């Protein structure tokens, strides 16, 4: 079975409408979302993805539905890793918390546009040159190694500004201060861009760089450009709310990068096996297909992805709980406040002295 054209077009129209409505809601009412609000939005987008997978099962069969779910989970897990860098960007540019939602949403929309172009190019290359899977597979294995063992200078590399941001600083006039969530402002009678334009560019380009490994990874699960793109949309749609929901929890997911590295390595090996099975390179096996190379099924890929994330998240939370039990309460609270202040995210524990009926007590 194949997906009907009306289903593909209708799905993209509905998803675009949801994204625009979400953006308009942020512009109209900028605020710091509560944990409850963020949770409801994340649940809504996850449920929407599952409904979409169910519809795909009805119209195209279980194989396509499985490819979408595996691709979506892969992109979602890699997108969670993006949040670490988003936190650094928000802190680096001192974006007011009230306007971080708009910055994230615009950055995500820019990333989707750029990813769409990347996906179309990737699909065209794969259709013409099947040997590109060798390159994708080797690249993912290398990326997995760098993900698992980033090195001491990893944080410094993440904090460096991209070439696009440096070019913006040099070519356009940018004010020193934010003017709400505006992109343009007037300073001493002169129209200028606000630092928000730099934040948009930094978020969009950073996400595109992450796509250099995530999109080849999802092409290792499916060769349908439509499934690749929709999996990216669903993974990024709830990313803004997940950013606020996780908050300080990101620092507790200390083993997440190992889970992501394992997923990338697994898909990289799967791509190499697929390239061997479809081999057309004349210097390998005389240009003939390598029949002994195994074909890893979509459902096995889905199982590996789910188990990897469950193990990595579970191990992280167990380790964090053990550390919390061995850490004095006042130190934990102060650490949460410092991290929240430095990274521009809502504190995990927020105290409101005005709610206490008695006088404050000192430590």
Phi, psi and omega in degrees: 000153175233158180286133176296147180299321181297328179290317180296311181295314180299320179298315181295322179295314180296315181295320177297319179297319179295318179297316180295319178296320178296317180295316179297323178296320179293316181296320182287325184223076178291133181194170175268112184293143177284168178298323180294313180299315180297319179298315181297319179293317179298316178299320180298313182290325176294315178298320179298320179295320180291322175297318179298318178296321179296318178296321178295324177299318182293316187270339185226355178099168185293329182296312179295320179297319178296321177297318180296313182297316179297317179294318179297315180295323177297311179296323182294316179295320178291328178292326176299322177296327177300328185301327179301317180287323177301320178299317179296319181295315179300319179288321182298321181260006177052049180287125178304138184304325184298332185252008180291330178300313181296317180301315180295317184294315179295319177300320180293319179296318176299318180297321180296319179297313181294321178294323178301317178296316180298319181295317179298318178295317180297318180297319180294320180294316181297322181296326183269328186228095182292337181293349180296340178296331174300315181292314179302315182296313179297320180296319180292322177296318178295318178297322178298318178297315180294328179291318181285325182231077188290338182091165186290334185266014184298312181297319180296322179296320182294330184278348180290141180285145179286165180298325179296318179294317179297322179294319178300316181300325185276332190256339181234153178281124183234130181289165181277336185239155172287149173240078187063227177257013183291150176266331178242147178212175178239125179236115181054042177081002181248130177285131182219159170279151175268167177302347180299328180295325178290320179297316178303311182296318181296316180294314181296314182288325178297317179295325178295322178296322176295330181292341180298333175255330184287322182288315172302327179296316182286332173292342174284348179258321180214150176255010178275117180298326179296314179294320178300314183290316180294325176298321176295317180299310182295326179291325183271338185299320181264008185293324181297313180291326179295327178301314180282328181292315182287317177050237182290350181295336180305320181291344181271347180273064189288339181254007182300321184294334176290320177298316179295319179298319179296319179298314180297318180295318180299313181292325177299315177296320178299319179296318179296317177299319179296318179297322178294319181295326180259017190310133175229005180286126186295334183271003175242116177056031178066023180080005180267159177296141178268097191292332183286346180294124183287149173256115182277127185287161177299320184288327174293319177300316179300316180297317179298318181298312182296312181297319181300315181289323178296315181295314182296316180292315180299315179297321179296314182292323177296315179295320179295320178295321178296318179294322180295322180293334181264005182246133177303146184301315184294328178291320179297315181296315180297320180297319179298319181292320180294314180299316180297319182291319182289323187264353177075023178249157179300138179296145179295321178243114180249122180259142179235095184303330184293343181279345181278134182281330182267173179289152180294145179252145181269162179263000000 
